[in-house]
Short mmCIF file of C-alpha atoms and ligand atoms in Angstrom, two decimals:
data_model
loop_
_atom_site.label_atom_id
_atom_site.label_comp_id
_atom_site.label_asym_id
_atom_site.label_seq_id
_atom_site.Cartn_x
_atom_site.Cartn_y
_atom_site.Cartn_z
CA MET A 998 14.57 17.37 61.46
CA THR A 999 13.61 15.84 64.81
CA ALA A 1000 16.31 15.15 67.39
CA LYS A 1001 17.40 11.51 67.60
CA LYS A 1002 18.29 9.62 70.74
CA ASP A 1003 22.01 9.54 71.58
CA ILE A 1004 22.80 5.87 71.02
CA PHE A 1005 26.45 6.37 71.95
CA SER A 1006 25.53 7.20 75.56
CA GLY A 1007 24.69 5.18 78.69
CA SER A 1008 26.64 2.49 80.46
CA ILE A 1009 25.62 -0.71 82.19
CA ARG A 1010 27.29 -3.72 83.81
CA VAL A 1011 26.06 -7.29 83.30
CA HIS A 1012 27.04 -9.69 86.12
CA PRO A 1013 27.40 -13.48 85.98
CA ALA A 1014 24.16 -15.46 86.43
CA LYS A 1015 23.19 -18.97 87.49
CA GLY A 1016 20.96 -19.38 84.46
CA LEU A 1017 18.28 -17.74 82.32
CA ARG A 1018 14.91 -19.22 83.24
CA GLY A 1019 11.27 -18.67 82.36
CA GLU A 1020 9.55 -17.20 79.32
CA VAL A 1021 10.22 -14.13 77.22
CA SER A 1022 8.62 -12.43 74.25
CA VAL A 1023 10.87 -10.35 72.04
CA PRO A 1024 9.76 -7.17 70.21
CA GLY A 1025 8.46 -7.25 66.64
CA ASP A 1026 10.68 -7.93 63.65
CA LYS A 1027 12.65 -4.85 62.62
CA SER A 1028 12.80 -5.64 58.89
CA ILE A 1029 9.09 -6.41 58.65
CA SER A 1030 8.18 -3.31 60.70
CA HIS A 1031 10.04 -1.03 58.24
CA ARG A 1032 8.36 -2.61 55.24
CA SER A 1033 4.87 -2.36 56.76
CA VAL A 1034 5.16 1.44 56.96
CA MET A 1035 6.72 1.79 53.52
CA LEU A 1036 4.19 -0.33 51.66
CA GLY A 1037 1.29 0.91 53.80
CA SER A 1038 2.18 4.50 52.86
CA ILE A 1039 2.08 3.90 49.09
CA ALA A 1040 -0.93 1.56 49.23
CA GLY A 1041 -4.51 2.63 48.80
CA GLY A 1042 -6.64 2.54 51.97
CA VAL A 1043 -5.73 1.81 55.56
CA THR A 1044 -3.03 -0.59 56.76
CA GLU A 1045 -3.32 -1.72 60.35
CA VAL A 1046 -0.18 -3.13 61.91
CA THR A 1047 0.17 -4.91 65.25
CA GLY A 1048 3.41 -6.11 66.86
CA PHE A 1049 5.28 -3.13 65.36
CA LEU A 1050 8.80 -2.65 66.73
CA GLU A 1051 9.01 0.72 68.49
CA GLY A 1052 12.79 0.85 68.08
CA GLU A 1053 14.68 3.97 67.00
CA ASP A 1054 15.26 2.66 63.45
CA ASN A 1055 11.57 2.06 62.82
CA LEU A 1056 10.63 5.42 64.32
CA SER A 1057 12.95 6.96 61.71
CA THR A 1058 10.94 5.27 58.96
CA ILE A 1059 7.64 6.53 60.42
CA ALA A 1060 9.03 10.09 60.68
CA ALA A 1061 10.24 9.95 57.06
CA PHE A 1062 6.79 9.04 55.71
CA ARG A 1063 5.05 11.59 57.93
CA SER A 1064 7.33 14.21 56.39
CA MET A 1065 5.99 13.15 52.98
CA GLY A 1066 2.38 13.76 53.97
CA VAL A 1067 1.34 10.32 55.23
CA LYS A 1068 -0.96 10.23 58.25
CA ILE A 1069 0.30 7.55 60.63
CA ASP A 1070 -1.35 6.85 64.02
CA GLY A 1071 0.78 5.35 66.77
CA PRO A 1072 2.88 3.51 67.56
CA ASP A 1073 0.72 2.67 70.52
CA ASN A 1074 1.62 -0.61 72.21
CA GLY A 1075 2.83 -2.02 68.90
CA ARG A 1076 -0.23 -0.81 66.96
CA VAL A 1077 0.31 1.48 63.98
CA VAL A 1078 -2.35 2.64 61.54
CA ILE A 1079 -1.15 3.97 58.19
CA HIS A 1080 -3.51 5.98 56.03
CA GLY A 1081 -2.07 5.07 52.64
CA ARG A 1082 -1.83 7.74 49.94
CA GLY A 1083 -1.46 5.48 46.91
CA MET A 1084 1.51 5.08 44.55
CA ASP A 1085 1.37 8.79 43.52
CA GLY A 1086 0.29 10.36 46.78
CA LEU A 1087 3.56 11.14 48.61
CA THR A 1088 4.52 14.82 48.72
CA GLU A 1089 7.95 16.46 48.62
CA PRO A 1090 9.43 16.59 52.15
CA GLU A 1091 10.13 20.12 53.39
CA ASP A 1092 13.38 19.14 55.06
CA VAL A 1093 16.17 16.60 54.88
CA ILE A 1094 15.04 13.07 55.86
CA ASP A 1095 17.05 11.88 58.89
CA ALA A 1096 17.33 8.07 58.83
CA GLY A 1097 19.27 8.06 62.13
CA ASN A 1098 21.19 4.78 62.43
CA SER A 1099 19.02 2.86 59.97
CA GLY A 1100 20.54 1.37 56.82
CA THR A 1101 17.22 -0.25 55.93
CA THR A 1102 15.34 3.09 56.02
CA THR A 1103 18.02 4.68 53.85
CA ARG A 1104 18.49 2.04 51.20
CA LEU A 1105 14.83 1.08 50.76
CA LEU A 1106 13.76 4.74 50.69
CA THR A 1107 16.41 5.52 48.09
CA GLY A 1108 14.81 2.95 45.77
CA LEU A 1109 11.29 4.09 46.52
CA LEU A 1110 12.01 7.83 46.17
CA SER A 1111 13.97 7.44 42.91
CA ALA A 1112 10.66 7.11 41.07
CA GLN A 1113 8.64 9.74 42.98
CA PRO A 1114 8.18 13.05 41.13
CA PHE A 1115 9.98 15.28 43.67
CA PHE A 1116 13.32 16.14 45.23
CA SER A 1117 14.47 14.58 48.50
CA VAL A 1118 17.64 14.36 50.58
CA ILE A 1119 18.48 11.54 53.02
CA THR A 1120 21.13 11.65 55.73
CA GLY A 1121 21.82 9.85 59.01
CA ASP A 1122 24.08 9.57 62.05
CA SER A 1123 27.88 9.31 62.05
CA SER A 1124 27.77 5.51 61.62
CA LEU A 1125 25.25 5.57 58.75
CA ARG A 1126 27.18 8.34 56.98
CA LYS A 1127 30.14 5.92 56.68
CA ARG A 1128 28.15 3.05 55.13
CA PRO A 1129 28.34 2.27 51.39
CA MET A 1130 25.39 3.41 49.26
CA LYS A 1131 26.92 2.80 45.83
CA ARG A 1132 25.51 -0.72 45.85
CA VAL A 1133 21.99 0.80 45.53
CA VAL A 1134 22.87 4.03 43.70
CA GLU A 1135 24.62 2.25 40.80
CA PRO A 1136 21.83 -0.17 39.75
CA LEU A 1137 19.19 2.50 40.38
CA ALA A 1138 21.11 4.81 38.01
CA LYS A 1139 20.94 2.03 35.40
CA MET A 1140 17.14 2.19 35.80
CA GLY A 1141 17.28 5.95 35.11
CA ALA A 1142 17.45 7.28 38.68
CA ARG A 1143 19.14 10.63 39.36
CA ILE A 1144 20.96 10.41 42.69
CA SER A 1145 24.04 12.24 43.90
CA GLY A 1146 25.94 12.09 47.14
CA ARG A 1147 29.33 12.49 48.78
CA SER A 1148 32.20 10.39 47.51
CA GLY A 1149 30.74 9.96 44.02
CA GLY A 1150 27.32 8.97 45.31
CA ASN A 1151 28.63 6.35 47.76
CA LEU A 1152 28.03 8.24 51.02
CA LEU A 1153 25.18 10.12 52.67
CA PRO A 1154 23.73 12.66 52.34
CA LEU A 1155 22.12 11.46 49.12
CA ALA A 1156 20.09 13.87 46.99
CA ILE A 1157 17.40 12.25 44.84
CA THR A 1158 15.61 13.90 41.95
CA GLY A 1159 12.70 11.60 41.14
CA SER A 1160 12.41 10.44 37.53
CA LYS A 1161 10.72 7.90 35.29
CA LEU A 1162 12.45 4.53 35.66
CA LYS A 1163 12.86 1.51 33.38
CA GLY A 1164 13.04 -2.09 34.62
CA ILE A 1165 16.42 -3.84 34.47
CA SER A 1166 17.87 -7.29 34.82
CA TYR A 1167 20.58 -7.10 37.47
CA ARG A 1168 22.86 -9.54 39.25
CA THR A 1169 23.77 -8.15 42.68
CA PRO A 1170 27.43 -8.39 43.75
CA VAL A 1171 26.38 -9.22 47.35
CA ALA A 1172 23.44 -11.04 48.94
CA SER A 1173 21.72 -8.03 50.49
CA ALA A 1174 18.02 -7.70 51.28
CA GLN A 1175 18.38 -3.94 51.51
CA LEU A 1176 19.78 -3.79 47.97
CA LYS A 1177 17.24 -6.26 46.59
CA SER A 1178 14.38 -4.41 48.30
CA ALA A 1179 15.54 -0.99 47.03
CA LEU A 1180 15.43 -2.38 43.49
CA LEU A 1181 12.03 -4.03 44.06
CA LEU A 1182 10.54 -0.78 45.38
CA ALA A 1183 11.93 1.04 42.33
CA GLY A 1184 10.89 -1.87 40.08
CA ILE A 1185 7.18 -1.76 40.98
CA GLN A 1186 7.16 1.89 39.88
CA ALA A 1187 9.23 1.35 36.71
CA GLU A 1188 8.17 0.62 33.15
CA GLY A 1189 8.62 -3.05 32.22
CA GLU A 1190 10.03 -5.93 34.24
CA THR A 1191 12.77 -5.82 36.89
CA ILE A 1192 14.73 -9.02 37.48
CA ILE A 1193 17.12 -9.22 40.44
CA GLU A 1194 19.44 -12.18 40.84
CA GLU A 1195 21.44 -12.64 44.06
CA PRO A 1196 24.54 -14.80 44.68
CA GLU A 1197 22.68 -16.29 47.67
CA ARG A 1198 19.13 -15.67 48.73
CA SER A 1199 18.80 -12.85 51.27
CA ARG A 1200 15.77 -12.39 53.56
CA ASP A 1201 12.55 -12.27 51.52
CA HIS A 1202 10.23 -10.09 53.64
CA THR A 1203 9.74 -7.51 50.87
CA GLU A 1204 8.64 -10.19 48.39
CA ARG A 1205 6.22 -11.70 50.91
CA MET A 1206 4.76 -8.34 51.89
CA LEU A 1207 4.41 -7.09 48.31
CA ALA A 1208 2.33 -10.20 47.59
CA LEU A 1209 0.22 -9.48 50.67
CA PHE A 1210 -0.52 -5.98 49.33
CA GLY A 1211 -1.62 -7.51 46.01
CA ALA A 1212 1.49 -7.09 43.82
CA THR A 1213 2.64 -9.86 41.50
CA VAL A 1214 6.07 -11.10 42.59
CA LYS A 1215 7.74 -14.15 41.06
CA THR A 1216 10.63 -16.01 42.64
CA GLU A 1217 12.80 -18.39 40.58
CA GLY A 1218 15.82 -19.81 42.42
CA ASN A 1219 17.85 -16.81 43.58
CA SER A 1220 15.97 -14.42 41.27
CA VAL A 1221 12.99 -12.18 42.00
CA ILE A 1222 10.86 -10.60 39.28
CA VAL A 1223 8.40 -7.69 39.59
CA GLY A 1224 6.59 -5.61 37.00
CA SER A 1225 5.04 -2.18 36.91
CA THR A 1226 2.37 -2.16 39.64
CA LYS A 1227 -0.58 0.21 39.38
CA LYS A 1228 -1.97 -0.24 42.87
CA LEU A 1229 -1.21 -1.79 46.27
CA ASN A 1230 -4.07 -2.51 48.65
CA GLY A 1231 -3.81 -1.65 52.36
CA CYS A 1232 -4.15 -4.66 54.65
CA LYS A 1233 -3.77 -6.01 58.19
CA ILE A 1234 -0.31 -7.12 59.28
CA LYS A 1235 0.58 -8.96 62.46
CA ILE A 1236 4.36 -8.76 62.94
CA PRO A 1237 6.09 -11.72 64.62
CA GLY A 1238 8.92 -11.40 67.17
CA ASP A 1239 12.36 -10.69 65.71
CA ILE A 1240 14.53 -13.81 65.54
CA SER A 1241 17.59 -11.52 65.53
CA SER A 1242 16.52 -10.24 68.98
CA ALA A 1243 15.60 -13.74 70.15
CA ALA A 1244 19.12 -14.87 69.14
CA PHE A 1245 20.70 -13.00 72.08
CA PHE A 1246 18.52 -14.83 74.56
CA MET A 1247 19.04 -18.14 72.75
CA VAL A 1248 22.81 -17.86 73.13
CA GLY A 1249 22.58 -16.39 76.65
CA ALA A 1250 20.60 -19.46 77.74
CA LEU A 1251 22.90 -21.90 75.91
CA ILE A 1252 26.13 -20.62 77.45
CA THR A 1253 24.81 -20.15 81.01
CA PRO A 1254 24.56 -23.48 82.90
CA GLY A 1255 21.20 -23.96 84.61
CA SER A 1256 19.16 -22.28 81.87
CA GLU A 1257 15.84 -23.23 80.36
CA LEU A 1258 14.13 -20.45 78.43
CA LEU A 1259 11.03 -20.37 76.24
CA ILE A 1260 10.96 -17.56 73.67
CA ARG A 1261 7.42 -17.03 72.38
CA ASP A 1262 6.06 -16.01 68.95
CA VAL A 1263 9.29 -15.68 67.01
CA GLY A 1264 9.34 -15.29 63.22
CA VAL A 1265 10.95 -18.40 61.70
CA ASN A 1266 11.12 -17.44 58.03
CA PRO A 1267 13.77 -19.84 56.59
CA THR A 1268 15.74 -16.90 55.16
CA ARG A 1269 16.29 -15.82 58.80
CA THR A 1270 16.76 -19.06 60.73
CA GLY A 1271 20.44 -19.58 59.92
CA ILE A 1272 21.22 -18.94 63.60
CA ILE A 1273 19.23 -22.03 64.66
CA ARG A 1274 21.08 -24.17 62.09
CA ILE A 1275 24.51 -22.84 63.17
CA LEU A 1276 23.81 -23.27 66.90
CA LYS A 1277 22.47 -26.80 66.36
CA LYS A 1278 25.67 -27.62 64.47
CA MET A 1279 27.51 -26.43 67.60
CA GLY A 1280 25.49 -28.96 69.63
CA ALA A 1281 22.78 -26.64 71.01
CA SER A 1282 19.58 -27.94 72.56
CA ILE A 1283 16.99 -25.85 70.69
CA GLU A 1284 13.43 -26.95 69.96
CA VAL A 1285 11.13 -25.13 67.55
CA LEU A 1286 7.60 -25.63 68.89
CA ASN A 1287 4.03 -24.76 67.83
CA LYS A 1288 5.08 -23.67 64.35
CA SER A 1289 2.17 -21.93 62.67
CA GLY A 1290 1.17 -21.83 59.04
CA GLN A 1291 1.76 -18.52 57.33
CA ARG A 1292 -1.74 -17.01 57.58
CA ASP A 1293 -1.65 -16.10 61.25
CA SER A 1294 1.09 -13.60 60.92
CA SER A 1295 0.50 -12.20 57.47
CA GLY A 1296 2.74 -14.25 55.25
CA GLU A 1297 5.42 -15.15 57.82
CA PRO A 1298 5.78 -18.42 59.78
CA VAL A 1299 5.93 -18.12 63.59
CA ALA A 1300 7.00 -20.51 66.39
CA ASP A 1301 8.05 -20.74 70.03
CA ILE A 1302 11.70 -21.58 70.70
CA LEU A 1303 12.78 -23.61 73.72
CA VAL A 1304 16.46 -23.41 74.65
CA LYS A 1305 18.38 -25.35 77.32
CA SER A 1306 21.98 -24.74 78.37
CA SER A 1307 24.36 -26.89 76.35
CA LEU A 1308 28.09 -27.47 76.11
CA LEU A 1309 28.72 -26.13 72.62
CA LYS A 1310 31.57 -27.20 70.34
CA GLY A 1311 33.64 -25.04 68.00
CA VAL A 1312 32.71 -25.25 64.29
CA GLU A 1313 33.50 -23.78 60.87
CA VAL A 1314 30.90 -21.26 59.65
CA SER A 1315 30.95 -20.37 55.94
CA GLY A 1316 29.75 -17.24 54.15
CA GLU A 1317 26.74 -19.11 52.74
CA GLU A 1318 25.71 -20.29 56.21
CA LEU A 1319 26.02 -16.74 57.45
CA VAL A 1320 23.67 -15.09 54.88
CA PRO A 1321 20.48 -16.19 56.71
CA ALA A 1322 22.19 -15.26 60.01
CA ILE A 1323 23.86 -12.05 58.83
CA ASP A 1324 22.86 -9.99 61.88
CA GLU A 1325 23.83 -12.78 64.26
CA PHE A 1326 27.61 -12.56 63.72
CA PRO A 1327 28.28 -10.82 67.10
CA ILE A 1328 26.25 -13.32 69.11
CA ILE A 1329 27.71 -16.30 67.18
CA CYS A 1330 31.14 -14.98 68.25
CA VAL A 1331 29.94 -15.07 71.88
CA ALA A 1332 28.61 -18.62 71.48
CA ALA A 1333 32.03 -19.57 70.05
CA ALA A 1334 33.84 -17.89 72.96
CA PHE A 1335 32.18 -20.33 75.40
CA ALA A 1336 32.28 -23.39 73.14
CA HIS A 1337 34.76 -26.24 73.45
CA GLY A 1338 37.49 -25.82 70.81
CA ARG A 1339 38.08 -23.44 67.93
CA THR A 1340 35.46 -21.73 65.75
CA ARG A 1341 36.34 -20.15 62.42
CA ILE A 1342 33.92 -17.85 60.61
CA THR A 1343 34.80 -17.09 56.96
CA GLY A 1344 33.20 -15.17 54.07
CA ALA A 1345 32.00 -12.47 56.46
CA ARG A 1346 33.29 -9.38 54.60
CA GLU A 1347 29.84 -7.70 54.74
CA LEU A 1348 30.18 -7.49 58.52
CA ARG A 1349 32.80 -4.76 58.07
CA VAL A 1350 30.12 -2.37 56.75
CA LYS A 1351 27.31 -2.87 59.25
CA GLU A 1352 26.41 -0.44 62.08
CA SER A 1353 30.09 -0.83 63.05
CA ASP A 1354 32.96 -2.89 61.62
CA ARG A 1355 31.63 -5.92 63.47
CA ILE A 1356 34.66 -8.14 62.75
CA ALA A 1357 37.11 -5.63 64.24
CA VAL A 1358 34.84 -4.63 67.13
CA MET A 1359 34.02 -8.22 68.15
CA SER A 1360 37.67 -9.21 67.94
CA ARG A 1361 38.67 -6.33 70.26
CA SER A 1362 35.70 -6.88 72.60
CA LEU A 1363 36.47 -10.58 73.03
CA SER A 1364 40.16 -9.79 73.66
CA SER A 1365 39.24 -7.28 76.36
CA ILE A 1366 37.23 -9.90 78.30
CA GLY A 1367 40.01 -12.48 77.99
CA VAL A 1368 38.95 -14.61 75.00
CA ASN A 1369 41.74 -15.40 72.54
CA ASN A 1370 40.88 -14.74 68.92
CA ARG A 1371 42.42 -13.75 65.62
CA GLU A 1372 40.84 -11.21 63.31
CA GLU A 1373 40.97 -12.15 59.62
CA GLU A 1374 40.23 -10.01 56.58
CA GLU A 1375 36.88 -11.73 56.01
CA GLY A 1376 36.17 -13.36 59.34
CA ILE A 1377 37.50 -14.39 62.72
CA GLU A 1378 38.97 -17.39 64.54
CA ILE A 1379 37.98 -17.81 68.19
CA GLU A 1380 39.51 -20.12 70.83
CA GLY A 1381 36.56 -21.28 72.90
CA LEU A 1382 36.88 -21.50 76.70
CA GLY A 1383 34.69 -24.61 76.94
CA LYS A 1384 33.53 -25.03 80.53
CA GLY A 1385 35.83 -22.23 81.76
CA GLU A 1386 34.83 -18.68 82.60
CA ALA A 1387 36.22 -15.52 81.00
CA ILE A 1388 37.72 -12.83 83.24
CA GLY A 1389 35.46 -10.06 81.95
CA GLY A 1390 36.19 -6.37 81.57
CA GLU A 1391 35.03 -3.21 79.85
CA VAL A 1392 33.81 -2.87 76.26
CA GLU A 1393 32.47 -0.10 74.03
CA SER A 1394 29.42 -0.64 71.79
CA HIS A 1395 30.55 1.90 69.15
CA GLY A 1396 26.87 2.84 68.98
CA ASP A 1397 26.13 -0.64 67.61
CA HIS A 1398 23.06 -2.23 69.25
CA ARG A 1399 24.05 -5.79 68.39
CA ILE A 1400 27.55 -5.42 69.84
CA ALA A 1401 26.03 -4.10 73.10
CA MET A 1402 23.56 -7.02 73.36
CA ALA A 1403 26.07 -9.70 72.37
CA MET A 1404 28.60 -8.50 74.95
CA ALA A 1405 25.84 -8.25 77.58
CA MET A 1406 25.22 -11.98 77.12
CA ALA A 1407 28.96 -12.66 77.39
CA GLY A 1408 28.82 -10.94 80.81
CA LEU A 1409 26.70 -13.83 82.12
CA ARG A 1410 29.81 -16.07 81.87
CA CYS A 1411 32.51 -13.63 83.02
CA VAL A 1412 33.90 -13.67 86.57
CA LYS A 1413 33.90 -9.86 86.81
CA GLY A 1414 30.95 -9.39 84.45
CA VAL A 1415 31.10 -7.06 81.45
CA GLY A 1416 30.74 -3.26 81.58
CA ILE A 1417 29.30 -1.80 78.38
CA THR A 1418 29.49 1.87 77.39
CA GLY A 1419 27.16 3.06 74.64
CA ALA A 1420 24.50 0.74 76.07
CA SER A 1421 21.60 3.00 74.95
CA SER A 1422 22.24 1.69 71.43
CA VAL A 1423 20.04 -1.31 72.30
CA ASP A 1424 17.05 1.01 71.73
CA VAL A 1425 17.76 0.85 68.00
CA SER A 1426 16.22 -2.62 67.78
CA PHE A 1427 15.34 -3.86 71.28
CA PRO A 1428 13.96 -1.31 73.74
CA GLY A 1429 13.61 -3.02 77.14
CA PHE A 1430 16.43 -5.50 76.46
CA PHE A 1431 18.19 -5.01 79.82
CA GLU A 1432 14.91 -5.15 81.79
CA ILE A 1433 14.01 -8.51 80.22
CA LEU A 1434 17.53 -9.81 80.87
CA SER A 1435 17.33 -8.86 84.56
CA ARG A 1436 13.92 -10.54 84.85
CA VAL A 1437 15.05 -13.94 83.53
CA ALA A 1438 18.59 -14.00 84.97
CA VAL A 1439 18.85 -16.15 88.11
CA ARG A 1440 21.34 -14.63 90.58
C1 LIG B 562 18.03 -5.88 56.47
C2 LIG B 562 18.98 -6.49 55.71
C3 LIG B 562 20.33 -6.82 56.18
C4 LIG B 562 20.44 -6.75 57.69
C5 LIG B 562 19.77 -5.54 58.26
C6 LIG B 562 18.30 -5.50 57.87
C7 LIG B 562 16.71 -5.58 55.89
O1 LIG B 562 21.25 -5.88 55.64
O2 LIG B 562 21.78 -6.78 58.08
O3 LIG B 562 19.87 -5.53 59.66
O4 LIG B 562 15.77 -5.25 56.63
O5 LIG B 562 16.58 -5.67 54.66
P1 LIG B 562 21.94 -6.11 54.20
O6 LIG B 562 20.88 -6.06 53.19
O7 LIG B 562 22.92 -4.97 54.06
O8 LIG B 562 22.63 -7.44 54.28
#
């Protein structure tokens, strides 16, 4: 196994600013980057990717496929070339696959490897080893997969003995793109049809990319249907900027008076733009400009986003509203902290099993910078400071990249700023985050 970066290390202090001004581009979409390597590896021919996110999570996915015999060039300035080996061309890895901090690598690979004719073991860092895997292991077992792991197959390491799978019809207990995608990647290798129905529709990047590689994917309401797929064809993929990374700068600009920031080339797939809808409901000035059709970026719509500082108001955010903004919970909490009035987020139980328990960690982090809030079982209630400043203080990222970036943005509105330990975690999804922040922050 290769050594992973220590994402629990590093500390940094973010000081108050007089605005975020200018233009930024954010790195490529993390979800789409993972999928490009996975599908490219099992496709026939070459897949050429540009705009690939060179974050730690995506490097874990590249390393995993290299260990199964796939030749992958790059990443070099966002360019990755994958020499696909076809649906039957992966080889048994010689060692345990280390997914690092990445839930997406783990869950999608578990689905994909369940149908490959060899033995594999997946593990990850201390955070990933606490995250629930039963949600994928159980339905995969119904398809005929043979997977075992700690805690009755719920925790990493997982050991997978590849077998012949049968399609199933399955209603997922949670809206989860990782779960849906694991079943789709197993489904295309299974005999017969696989039908997956979700309670709400999670991000659909796997469906879009499977279609791009030539698979037949049907979507009906909240259901997705795939059949046994003989061949995927390598292709060119241009990955748009990650809206989940853009979200930090959107909120940073909104809460810091004197801001006007243009964020270029952001993916605006409707299953991901919940953050724009929630912030607009809070009264944000956000314009989506130059929206492209879907061809330019390989099946994904792209736009520029212009944000101006706004006095936000507290709102109610429901579980359904949160599904297309699932990764934005920490930064929505920061927006709420500097809004006028109370914000209540409900139906957010899934946030307890992300890279950290994001409900508990955000509640504690906001308290330590002087923002009153109340943690609830499935959400949080936050008393916004309106035009006031927070005192600021010290917080710990718990190795969670999105906590570190959300609290960094809070620092822009704190008298003493915010000191963050575990700041290296930003490299999981946004290498260069602090450099970009220093460039656009007006002091
Ligand atoms: C992801 C799905 C989401 C999200 C994660 C990336 C994906 O997780 O939180 O950051 O790429 O499929 P869940 O499927 O667990 O909701």
